[in-house]
Amino acid sequence: MPDKHLHIISFSVPYPPNYGGVIDVYYKLLALHHAGIKTHLHCYEYDRGPAPELEEICEEVQYYPRKTGLSSAGSLKPYIVQSRQSEVLINNLLKDNHPVLFEGLHSCFFLDDKRLNGRIKIYRESNIEHQYYFNLFKAEYKPGPKMYYLIEALKLRFYEKVLHHADLMLVVSESDTQYLKSKFPEKNVIHLPSFHANETFRGKEGSGSYILYHGNLSVAENIKAANYIAEKIAPHCEMPLVFAGLNPDEQLIEAATKNNHIRLVPNPSHLEMTRLIEQAHIHLMITFQATGLKLKLLNTIYQGRHIIANKAMYNGTVIGKLVHHAENETEFIEQLNKVASLPFTKEDIDFRKKTLNGFYSNKSNSEKLIELIFNGRD
């Protein structure tokens, strides 16, 4: 049987896999590698350098500079798309006839390029991008970024029609799947959950000694959630509260210095973050954006103890059955006080296993991915 080859265009260098989008890309590459697929990875580098680790799981890895600045900002295309275009990339794609998978709308500059007519083109969705950027606009308080997010949201909404040129769409959540099916009824739109770091449940039985909120603490969405917790919820908690994540915002740093009840862990290593997740008693999961699948939630389901989350966090997924639900500060405080005295048990772990039942298995989902791309069946 001949080898199966697949081009993957990534919006960024997917290593280390330490935030949402690149987690899905990296662990998808790893699962495809284990399945014997020869992947040809193309990635844009701007905040991350080349990663030799990727060469161990890919047939080849190509890097391209991102064209940031005014030249890309002035385009009618979204900035996140226009700044990721390279003639070197399209020439590399034209060297063979392998299928091409575009990771996120960011990487879709060449999706409608006539030179790729006749090729199998797959769109991998991670968010409904114009909704995501509009929510960033609402969350942002600085005038400059706020205006950028609004303009980008409008451009992304208009640009979304480029997806007519995809032969297959693979979508991370059921709600996003329904949205894209309604927009592109003639297209093959399939729900394929995110790939992630876990294959076994590692939640520790017993109790922890603190509440944890973690994430990229420089992103507007997470800044808003973290400040909401610090201002509205933390003053009513008896259990200490830990914020951990990348590049914490100044407002959160100030809140932590003023409140002895709050501890801030900036830029933890992968091992330190894993330890923080495993040892926490309660995980607070709050978002004001019901878009995509929050991979930090999925990761915590596998690694952590109790989770208290709002509906926007689990966004119509089966994960909603595995969390304690709250929607406002009163409900969050009530749930925190109730859950604080509940040990995490073997029965809790078994219920997670039974509920997910392999739905988020990287092996099963890579097999489905291969079947869809190379055999055209769903």
Short mmCIF file of C-alpha atoms in Angstrom, two decimals:
data_model
loop_
_atom_site.label_atom_id
_atom_site.label_comp_id
_atom_site.label_asym_id
_atom_site.label_seq_id
_atom_site.Cartn_x
_atom_site.Cartn_y
_atom_site.Cartn_z
CA MET A 1 0.00 0.00 0.00
CA PRO A 2 1.48 3.41 -0.96
CA ASP A 3 2.24 5.96 1.73
CA LYS A 4 -0.41 8.56 2.52
CA HIS A 5 0.82 12.16 2.46
CA LEU A 6 -0.89 15.27 3.84
CA HIS A 7 0.09 18.95 3.75
CA ILE A 8 -0.85 20.87 6.90
CA ILE A 9 -0.68 24.68 6.94
CA SER A 10 -0.43 25.93 10.51
CA PHE A 11 -1.01 29.54 11.58
CA SER A 12 1.94 29.30 13.98
CA VAL A 13 4.75 26.96 15.00
CA PRO A 14 2.85 24.26 16.95
CA TYR A 15 5.58 23.60 19.49
CA PRO A 16 5.62 23.83 22.44
CA PRO A 17 1.90 22.92 22.57
CA ASN A 18 1.04 25.28 25.43
CA TYR A 19 -2.04 27.18 24.29
CA GLY A 20 -5.40 26.40 22.65
CA GLY A 21 -4.94 26.37 18.89
CA VAL A 22 -1.44 24.90 18.70
CA ILE A 23 -2.42 22.11 21.11
CA ASP A 24 -4.88 20.79 18.54
CA VAL A 25 -2.32 21.12 15.72
CA TYR A 26 0.55 19.43 17.57
CA TYR A 27 -1.37 16.47 18.94
CA LYS A 28 -3.06 15.97 15.57
CA LEU A 29 0.39 15.78 13.96
CA LEU A 30 1.49 13.32 16.64
CA ALA A 31 -1.57 11.10 16.20
CA LEU A 32 -1.17 11.10 12.40
CA HIS A 33 2.49 10.20 12.82
CA HIS A 34 1.56 7.22 15.00
CA ALA A 35 -0.95 6.20 12.31
CA GLY A 36 1.74 6.20 9.63
CA ILE A 37 0.67 9.35 7.75
CA LYS A 38 3.48 11.39 6.17
CA THR A 39 2.73 15.00 7.08
CA HIS A 40 4.32 17.98 5.35
CA LEU A 41 4.03 20.82 7.85
CA HIS A 42 4.07 24.46 6.75
CA CYS A 43 4.04 27.01 9.57
CA TYR A 44 4.32 30.74 9.99
CA GLU A 45 6.82 31.96 12.54
CA TYR A 46 6.61 35.38 14.14
CA ASP A 47 6.60 34.87 17.91
CA ARG A 48 8.12 31.38 17.90
CA GLY A 49 11.26 30.04 16.27
CA PRO A 50 11.84 26.71 14.50
CA ALA A 51 11.19 23.62 16.63
CA PRO A 52 13.41 20.58 15.93
CA GLU A 53 10.90 18.44 17.87
CA LEU A 54 8.47 18.75 14.95
CA GLU A 55 10.92 17.07 12.58
CA GLU A 56 10.62 13.90 14.65
CA ILE A 57 6.92 13.51 13.78
CA CYS A 58 6.67 15.14 10.33
CA GLU A 59 7.98 14.10 6.93
CA GLU A 60 9.20 17.67 6.46
CA VAL A 61 8.76 21.04 8.16
CA GLN A 62 8.83 24.37 6.33
CA TYR A 63 8.85 27.79 7.99
CA TYR A 64 7.63 31.07 6.51
CA PRO A 65 7.87 34.63 7.88
CA ARG A 66 4.63 36.37 8.74
CA LYS A 67 4.18 39.69 6.92
CA THR A 68 3.13 41.93 9.78
CA GLY A 69 2.70 45.70 9.67
CA LEU A 70 0.83 48.29 7.62
CA SER A 71 1.19 46.44 4.31
CA SER A 72 -1.05 43.66 5.62
CA ALA A 73 -3.30 45.90 7.73
CA GLY A 74 -4.45 47.87 4.66
CA SER A 75 -5.86 44.83 2.85
CA LEU A 76 -9.57 44.03 2.53
CA LYS A 77 -8.65 40.53 3.69
CA PRO A 78 -8.46 40.04 7.47
CA TYR A 79 -5.08 40.93 8.92
CA ILE A 80 -4.66 37.42 10.34
CA VAL A 81 -5.06 36.04 6.79
CA GLN A 82 -3.25 38.68 4.70
CA SER A 83 -0.18 38.53 6.94
CA ARG A 84 0.07 34.77 6.33
CA GLN A 85 0.68 34.56 2.61
CA SER A 86 3.79 33.32 0.88
CA GLU A 87 4.55 32.46 -2.73
CA VAL A 88 7.21 30.09 -1.43
CA LEU A 89 4.46 28.16 0.38
CA ILE A 90 2.17 27.85 -2.65
CA ASN A 91 5.12 26.76 -4.80
CA ASN A 92 5.92 24.05 -2.26
CA LEU A 93 2.29 22.87 -2.35
CA LEU A 94 2.42 22.67 -6.15
CA LYS A 95 5.33 20.21 -6.12
CA ASP A 96 2.88 17.30 -5.64
CA ASN A 97 -0.83 16.52 -5.56
CA HIS A 98 -1.30 15.65 -1.87
CA PRO A 99 -4.37 16.85 0.09
CA VAL A 100 -3.99 20.16 1.94
CA LEU A 101 -5.37 20.85 5.42
CA PHE A 102 -5.75 24.52 6.38
CA GLU A 103 -5.57 25.12 10.14
CA GLY A 104 -8.01 27.89 11.02
CA LEU A 105 -9.22 30.75 8.86
CA HIS A 106 -5.82 32.37 9.52
CA SER A 107 -4.12 29.94 7.12
CA CYS A 108 -6.71 30.10 4.29
CA PHE A 109 -5.03 32.69 2.01
CA PHE A 110 -4.56 30.07 -0.72
CA LEU A 111 -7.81 28.16 -0.15
CA ASP A 112 -9.44 29.78 -3.22
CA ASP A 113 -6.26 29.92 -5.31
CA LYS A 114 -6.94 28.53 -8.81
CA ARG A 115 -3.56 26.81 -8.80
CA LEU A 116 -5.00 24.38 -6.21
CA ASN A 117 -8.05 23.49 -8.33
CA GLY A 118 -8.55 19.73 -8.29
CA ARG A 119 -6.75 19.27 -4.97
CA ILE A 120 -8.51 17.92 -1.87
CA LYS A 121 -8.72 20.91 0.49
CA ILE A 122 -9.74 20.52 4.13
CA TYR A 123 -10.62 23.34 6.52
CA ARG A 124 -9.92 22.70 10.22
CA GLU A 125 -12.08 25.04 12.31
CA SER A 126 -11.10 26.13 15.80
CA ASN A 127 -13.47 29.09 16.25
CA ILE A 128 -16.13 30.97 14.34
CA GLU A 129 -13.53 33.67 13.91
CA HIS A 130 -15.70 36.75 13.37
CA GLN A 131 -17.67 35.88 16.53
CA TYR A 132 -14.44 35.32 18.43
CA TYR A 133 -12.99 38.68 17.37
CA PHE A 134 -16.22 40.53 18.08
CA ASN A 135 -16.18 39.11 21.59
CA LEU A 136 -12.55 40.24 21.95
CA PHE A 137 -13.75 43.71 20.88
CA LYS A 138 -16.35 43.66 23.65
CA ALA A 139 -13.83 42.41 26.25
CA GLU A 140 -10.99 44.82 25.37
CA TYR A 141 -10.75 48.13 27.24
CA LYS A 142 -7.78 49.75 25.43
CA PRO A 143 -8.97 51.93 22.48
CA GLY A 144 -6.34 50.82 19.93
CA PRO A 145 -6.76 47.04 20.27
CA LYS A 146 -10.52 47.49 20.67
CA MET A 147 -10.79 49.17 17.25
CA TYR A 148 -8.52 46.52 15.68
CA TYR A 149 -10.74 43.70 16.98
CA LEU A 150 -13.89 45.35 15.60
CA ILE A 151 -12.41 45.92 12.13
CA GLU A 152 -11.00 42.40 12.07
CA ALA A 153 -14.37 40.92 13.10
CA LEU A 154 -16.08 42.69 10.18
CA LYS A 155 -13.41 41.56 7.70
CA LEU A 156 -13.58 37.98 8.99
CA ARG A 157 -17.36 37.85 8.65
CA PHE A 158 -17.08 38.91 5.00
CA TYR A 159 -14.10 36.60 4.32
CA GLU A 160 -15.83 33.51 5.72
CA LYS A 161 -17.37 32.82 2.30
CA VAL A 162 -13.94 31.59 1.14
CA LEU A 163 -14.88 28.30 2.84
CA HIS A 164 -17.03 27.47 -0.22
CA HIS A 165 -13.70 26.32 -1.71
CA ALA A 166 -13.12 23.66 0.96
CA ASP A 167 -14.07 20.07 0.12
CA LEU A 168 -14.38 19.13 3.79
CA MET A 169 -14.75 21.05 7.06
CA LEU A 170 -13.67 19.49 10.35
CA VAL A 171 -15.15 21.37 13.29
CA VAL A 172 -14.22 21.27 16.99
CA SER A 173 -17.66 21.69 18.61
CA GLU A 174 -21.21 20.60 17.87
CA SER A 175 -22.59 24.15 18.02
CA ASP A 176 -19.97 25.41 15.53
CA THR A 177 -20.77 22.40 13.33
CA GLN A 178 -24.42 23.41 13.20
CA TYR A 179 -23.47 27.00 12.38
CA LEU A 180 -21.25 26.01 9.45
CA LYS A 181 -23.81 23.51 8.16
CA SER A 182 -26.38 26.30 8.06
CA LYS A 183 -23.98 28.61 6.22
CA PHE A 184 -22.64 25.97 3.80
CA PRO A 185 -25.42 23.36 3.39
CA GLU A 186 -23.82 21.95 0.25
CA LYS A 187 -20.54 21.15 2.03
CA ASN A 188 -19.39 18.14 4.03
CA VAL A 189 -19.19 19.57 7.57
CA ILE A 190 -18.12 17.08 10.25
CA HIS A 191 -17.74 17.42 14.00
CA LEU A 192 -14.23 16.23 14.87
CA PRO A 193 -13.23 17.10 18.47
CA SER A 194 -9.93 18.77 19.29
CA PHE A 195 -6.78 16.73 19.68
CA HIS A 196 -5.12 17.13 23.06
CA ALA A 197 -2.40 15.93 25.42
CA ASN A 198 -4.36 13.31 27.31
CA GLU A 199 -5.28 9.70 26.70
CA THR A 200 -5.82 8.70 30.35
CA PHE A 201 -7.58 10.31 33.30
CA ARG A 202 -5.09 11.48 35.93
CA GLY A 203 -7.34 13.35 38.36
CA LYS A 204 -6.21 12.65 41.92
CA GLU A 205 -8.66 11.34 44.48
CA GLY A 206 -9.01 13.33 47.69
CA SER A 207 -8.87 17.09 48.26
CA GLY A 208 -6.66 19.99 47.30
CA SER A 209 -5.96 23.20 49.19
CA TYR A 210 -6.66 25.95 46.63
CA ILE A 211 -8.86 27.16 43.75
CA LEU A 212 -7.17 27.57 40.35
CA TYR A 213 -7.86 29.78 37.34
CA HIS A 214 -5.38 29.29 34.51
CA GLY A 215 -4.86 30.40 30.91
CA ASN A 216 -3.06 32.93 28.75
CA LEU A 217 -3.39 35.94 31.06
CA SER A 218 -2.54 38.50 28.36
CA VAL A 219 -5.54 37.65 26.15
CA ALA A 220 -8.53 40.01 26.50
CA GLU A 221 -11.02 37.17 27.06
CA ASN A 222 -8.98 35.68 29.92
CA ILE A 223 -8.08 39.08 31.41
CA LYS A 224 -11.79 39.90 31.68
CA ALA A 225 -12.56 36.53 33.32
CA ALA A 226 -9.61 36.74 35.72
CA ASN A 227 -10.45 40.28 36.83
CA TYR A 228 -14.09 39.27 37.29
CA ILE A 229 -12.98 36.44 39.59
CA ALA A 230 -10.56 38.67 41.50
CA GLU A 231 -13.12 41.43 42.04
CA LYS A 232 -16.43 39.59 42.39
CA ILE A 233 -15.65 36.09 43.66
CA ALA A 234 -12.29 35.98 45.46
CA PRO A 235 -13.40 38.22 48.38
CA HIS A 236 -16.06 35.64 49.26
CA CYS A 237 -13.84 32.53 49.14
CA GLU A 238 -12.33 30.93 52.22
CA MET A 239 -10.02 28.75 50.12
CA PRO A 240 -6.94 30.51 48.61
CA LEU A 241 -7.16 31.37 44.92
CA VAL A 242 -4.30 30.87 42.44
CA PHE A 243 -4.03 32.54 39.02
CA ALA A 244 -1.51 30.90 36.70
CA GLY A 245 -0.61 31.53 33.07
CA LEU A 246 1.32 33.37 30.41
CA ASN A 247 2.15 37.08 30.65
CA PRO A 248 -0.35 38.28 33.28
CA ASP A 249 -2.01 41.64 32.68
CA GLU A 250 -1.00 44.59 34.88
CA GLN A 251 -4.49 44.86 36.35
CA LEU A 252 -4.33 41.25 37.55
CA ILE A 253 -0.83 41.75 38.99
CA GLU A 254 -2.13 44.74 40.96
CA ALA A 255 -5.12 42.76 42.25
CA ALA A 256 -2.82 39.95 43.44
CA THR A 257 -0.52 42.34 45.32
CA LYS A 258 -3.47 43.94 47.12
CA ASN A 259 -5.12 40.68 48.18
CA ASN A 260 -3.23 38.20 50.36
CA HIS A 261 -5.88 35.63 49.47
CA ILE A 262 -4.68 35.61 45.81
CA ARG A 263 -1.43 34.09 44.56
CA LEU A 264 -0.20 34.79 41.03
CA VAL A 265 2.05 32.30 39.19
CA PRO A 266 3.31 34.03 36.03
CA ASN A 267 4.64 32.03 33.07
CA PRO A 268 4.78 28.61 34.75
CA SER A 269 6.70 25.83 33.04
CA HIS A 270 4.74 22.94 31.55
CA LEU A 271 5.63 20.76 34.54
CA GLU A 272 4.66 23.47 37.02
CA MET A 273 1.32 24.05 35.31
CA THR A 274 0.60 20.32 35.31
CA ARG A 275 1.35 20.19 39.04
CA LEU A 276 -0.90 23.20 39.71
CA ILE A 277 -3.78 21.59 37.79
CA GLU A 278 -3.40 18.20 39.47
CA GLN A 279 -3.14 19.58 43.02
CA ALA A 280 -5.95 22.15 42.90
CA HIS A 281 -9.21 21.25 44.62
CA ILE A 282 -11.44 23.40 42.41
CA HIS A 283 -10.96 24.78 38.90
CA LEU A 284 -12.82 27.95 38.04
CA MET A 285 -13.68 28.02 34.32
CA ILE A 286 -15.35 31.23 33.18
CA THR A 287 -15.59 32.69 29.70
CA PHE A 288 -17.75 35.33 28.09
CA GLN A 289 -17.27 33.79 24.63
CA ALA A 290 -19.23 30.71 23.57
CA THR A 291 -16.93 29.89 20.64
CA GLY A 292 -15.00 26.75 19.76
CA LEU A 293 -13.95 24.24 22.39
CA LYS A 294 -11.91 25.47 25.32
CA LEU A 295 -9.00 23.06 25.37
CA LYS A 296 -7.96 24.07 28.87
CA LEU A 297 -11.35 22.75 30.02
CA LEU A 298 -10.81 19.43 28.25
CA ASN A 299 -7.29 19.21 29.68
CA THR A 300 -8.61 19.84 33.20
CA ILE A 301 -11.28 17.14 32.78
CA TYR A 302 -8.45 14.64 32.29
CA GLN A 303 -5.98 16.04 34.84
CA GLY A 304 -7.88 17.89 37.55
CA ARG A 305 -10.46 17.58 40.31
CA HIS A 306 -13.73 19.53 40.61
CA ILE A 307 -14.65 22.08 37.93
CA ILE A 308 -17.10 24.97 38.26
CA ALA A 309 -17.96 26.48 34.87
CA ASN A 310 -20.52 28.58 33.04
CA LYS A 311 -22.39 27.34 29.96
CA ALA A 312 -20.34 29.43 27.54
CA MET A 313 -17.28 27.46 28.69
CA TYR A 314 -18.51 24.04 27.61
CA ASN A 315 -20.56 25.43 24.72
CA GLY A 316 -23.08 22.66 24.09
CA THR A 317 -20.64 19.75 24.53
CA VAL A 318 -21.04 16.58 26.58
CA ILE A 319 -18.47 18.06 29.00
CA GLY A 320 -21.35 20.02 30.52
CA LYS A 321 -22.35 16.85 32.38
CA LEU A 322 -18.98 16.77 34.14
CA VAL A 323 -18.89 20.20 35.74
CA HIS A 324 -20.66 22.10 38.52
CA HIS A 325 -22.64 24.81 36.77
CA ALA A 326 -22.84 28.53 37.67
CA GLU A 327 -23.76 31.62 35.66
CA ASN A 328 -23.30 34.63 37.94
CA GLU A 329 -21.24 35.66 40.94
CA THR A 330 -23.87 34.50 43.45
CA GLU A 331 -24.05 31.04 41.89
CA PHE A 332 -20.25 30.76 41.64
CA ILE A 333 -19.87 31.65 45.33
CA GLU A 334 -22.57 29.15 46.31
CA GLN A 335 -20.94 26.38 44.26
CA LEU A 336 -17.47 27.17 45.65
CA ASN A 337 -18.73 26.94 49.22
CA LYS A 338 -20.50 23.65 48.48
CA VAL A 339 -17.70 21.97 46.51
CA ALA A 340 -14.92 23.08 48.89
CA SER A 341 -15.84 20.32 51.34
CA LEU A 342 -16.40 17.58 48.73
CA PRO A 343 -13.51 15.15 48.17
CA PHE A 344 -12.84 14.08 44.58
CA THR A 345 -13.59 10.36 44.37
CA LYS A 346 -12.98 7.32 42.21
CA GLU A 347 -16.68 7.52 41.31
CA ASP A 348 -16.09 11.02 39.90
CA ILE A 349 -13.24 9.71 37.73
CA ASP A 350 -15.27 6.72 36.55
CA PHE A 351 -18.19 9.02 35.63
CA ARG A 352 -15.85 11.12 33.47
CA LYS A 353 -14.60 8.00 31.71
CA LYS A 354 -18.13 6.70 31.13
CA THR A 355 -19.47 10.04 29.90
CA LEU A 356 -16.69 10.77 27.41
CA ASN A 357 -16.46 7.10 26.33
CA GLY A 358 -13.59 7.63 23.90
CA PHE A 359 -15.25 10.65 22.24
CA TYR A 360 -12.06 12.70 22.70
CA SER A 361 -9.66 9.84 21.95
CA ASN A 362 -6.80 11.05 19.74
CA LYS A 363 -6.40 7.58 18.24
CA SER A 364 -10.08 7.22 17.32
CA ASN A 365 -10.30 10.75 15.94
CA SER A 366 -7.11 10.39 13.88
CA GLU A 367 -8.57 7.24 12.33
CA LYS A 368 -11.74 9.16 11.48
CA LEU A 369 -9.67 12.00 10.03
CA ILE A 370 -7.70 9.63 7.81
CA GLU A 371 -10.88 7.92 6.64
CA LEU A 372 -12.50 11.24 5.74
CA ILE A 373 -9.53 12.61 3.83
CA PHE A 374 -8.24 9.55 2.03
CA ASN A 375 -11.40 7.49 1.58
CA GLY A 376 -14.01 10.26 1.47
CA ARG A 377 -16.50 8.59 3.80
CA ASP A 378 -18.03 9.94 7.01
#
